[in-house]
Amino acid sequence: MAAMTVPPAEALPVVVVGAGPTGLTSAILLARRGVRSVVLERHRDVYPLPRAVHLDDEVVRILQRVGVAEGFRAISRPVAGLRLVDGGLRTIVEFRRDSLEGAHGWPQANLFDQPDLERLLRAAAAEHPEIDLRGGHEVVRAQLPANPRDPVRVHVRDLGTGAVGHVDARALLGCDGANSPTRAAIGAAMRDLRFEERWLVVDVLCPTRLDVWNGVHQVCDPHRAATFMQVGAERYRWEFRLREGETSADPDLDALLHPWTGGAEVEVLRRAEYTFRAQVADRWRRGRTFLLGDAAHLTPPFIGQGLGSGLRDAANLTWKLAAVLTGTADECLLDTYEPERRPHATTMIRTAVAVGWAMTGGGPLGATVRRRAIAGAGRIPGVTDLVLKTTSPRLRRGPLVRTGPRDRLAGTLCPQPRIPTPTGPRRLDDVLGDAFGIIHRGPIEPAPATTARRLGAVVVRADGCPELLRWLGRSRAALIRPDRVVVTGFPSQDVPTCVELFSA
Ligand SMILES: O=C(O)CCc1cccc(O)c1
């Protein structure tokens, strides 16, 4: 935009603020449904510094829908598990994964470098003519309409020329990070979940291969809690809790790293103080303006779920928004975004806080109790699964989660095995595409068959796939949303599905 030029008479479908992974994923998922967007980003290029380092298998499924999962596999490393060590780096307990690949068809935990992921997503976005990514553009102000169905006006500054213009959009996605101007625009504030600690985050490049275990290490030392992991072939991340009154410049980095590096030459890519917080926005939406990612929630990194929560927001919202904007669904679909995502994100944050405390809290007494209490935990059947399994919480009952009596599937994510097809085994999500799905066993019954017709769902017969049969259990069929959440397990005929909301 000499000032930004978008045909004035016609509002764009969507403006996405922020071209981080959450914003780009949102734009690509919308584009796959034919919905155009402008993505506004202050930085011209990928922000080069490392930030998030972990995504789980549920979230890699989202990357699969975006079309970058194989690319992600190439830039990431599967994680073997979690090891708790004491201040002398002696192992207290180790939780090890037997098999790296889980029920969702991808390694359960994956470490990577965020700029690599952003490059992948930018390349994928460039393949979609529906996406207009404008680097070097800063949102000055979002002007929300009195009538939520009227366009929102986004005032934008071109940071190259200084020119200010505006764009009108039918929906606005605020993927604009922890200090989100969009959050301010919708009048939301962060609610504190009572966790705040200052940590030093250190990313290094070390061409000499360090002899370290391929898992996340949590140093349970009350004097200096720390986390360590190998992020890439030559890339390593440490996080050290800062002491009262200490600044990030104070600790002697060579001394902190020496027990791990043995003095090997390292190049420090980043040394930054972070305040780890646990916060959730008190509202995630006003009209058709939505908050996603760090704009809506902040978590301490102890279970590596911060970035994943943003991608889950994108997966939850975009199919609903596309359906509303293309006129194939009722506006009330959008009412389900916050009630589904907020409790889920909050539970993940609370889990992170609890895990952080269990690993590092309680001072010297806590350390002694921890050593005694958990030393044998890795050998107790089931505990490893409990600690490492990233099964995310079930979504609550609502218009798109039709929990019925005895239905243990509604609100959960369906698994993703490879299923037999005439051209050979394929991942379930690749067969379902962007549509609803019906997974059934035996001859399809009238209720799921009608639902499938009404929603244009892809029908998959589970009989040739032991994993799907096991998962269905007593249900004869399950209705799967485009984001792979189960609407209902059809345990009884009288539970209404959500078909009435769609005019597919
Ligand atoms: O689930 C795992 O194996 C590791 C989870 C994780 C990821 C990143 C940081 C962290 O402290 C834990």
mmCIF file of C-alpha atoms and ligand atoms in Angstrom, residues 53-54 79-82 97 108-109 111 216 218 227 229 239 301-305 359 387-388 390, ligand 1:
data_model
loop_
_atom_site.group_PDB
_atom_site.id
_atom_site.type_symbol
_atom_site.label_atom_id
_atom_site.label_comp_id
_atom_site.label_asym_id
_atom_site.label_seq_id
_atom_site.Cartn_x
_atom_site.Cartn_y
_atom_site.Cartn_z
ATOM 1 C CA VAL A 53 11.666 -26.063 20.525
ATOM 2 C CA HIS A 54 8.991 -28.738 21.007
ATOM 3 C CA VAL A 79 12.661 -37.212 21.803
ATOM 4 C CA ALA A 80 13.441 -40.417 23.694
ATOM 5 C CA GLY A 81 11.849 -39.258 26.945
ATOM 6 C CA LEU A 82 12.461 -37.292 30.099
ATOM 7 C CA ARG A 97 9.513 -44.064 25.401
ATOM 8 C CA GLN A 108 5.218 -38.266 20.230
ATOM 9 C CA ALA A 109 7.700 -35.526 21.068
ATOM 10 C CA LEU A 111 12.576 -31.005 19.116
ATOM 11 C CA VAL A 216 14.864 -33.786 27.792
ATOM 12 C CA GLN A 218 15.391 -31.673 33.967
ATOM 13 C CA THR A 227 16.509 -27.881 31.631
ATOM 14 C CA MET A 229 17.995 -30.755 25.470
ATOM 15 C CA GLU A 239 17.408 -23.046 30.550
ATOM 16 C CA PRO A 301 7.822 -24.434 29.043
ATOM 17 C CA PHE A 302 8.062 -27.461 31.373
ATOM 18 C CA ILE A 303 6.019 -29.793 29.175
ATOM 19 C CA GLY A 304 6.841 -28.064 25.928
ATOM 20 C CA GLN A 305 3.251 -27.119 25.063
ATOM 21 C CA MET A 359 10.574 -31.168 39.282
ATOM 22 C CA VAL A 387 4.431 -38.672 32.607
ATOM 23 C CA LEU A 388 5.232 -38.828 28.902
ATOM 24 C CA THR A 390 0.800 -35.959 25.975
HETATM 25 O O1 LIG B 1 7.469 -35.224 26.217
HETATM 26 C C1 LIG B 1 8.694 -35.135 26.212
HETATM 27 O O2 LIG B 1 9.413 -36.120 26.031
HETATM 28 C C2 LIG B 1 9.417 -33.824 26.407
HETATM 29 C C3 LIG B 1 8.491 -32.698 26.694
HETATM 30 C C4 LIG B 1 9.268 -31.433 26.886
HETATM 31 C C5 LIG B 1 9.595 -30.683 25.825
HETATM 32 C C6 LIG B 1 10.281 -29.492 25.981
HETATM 33 C C7 LIG B 1 10.617 -29.061 27.235
HETATM 34 C C8 LIG B 1 10.315 -29.826 28.305
HETATM 35 O O3 LIG B 1 10.704 -29.411 29.518
HETATM 36 C C9 LIG B 1 9.622 -31.013 28.151
#
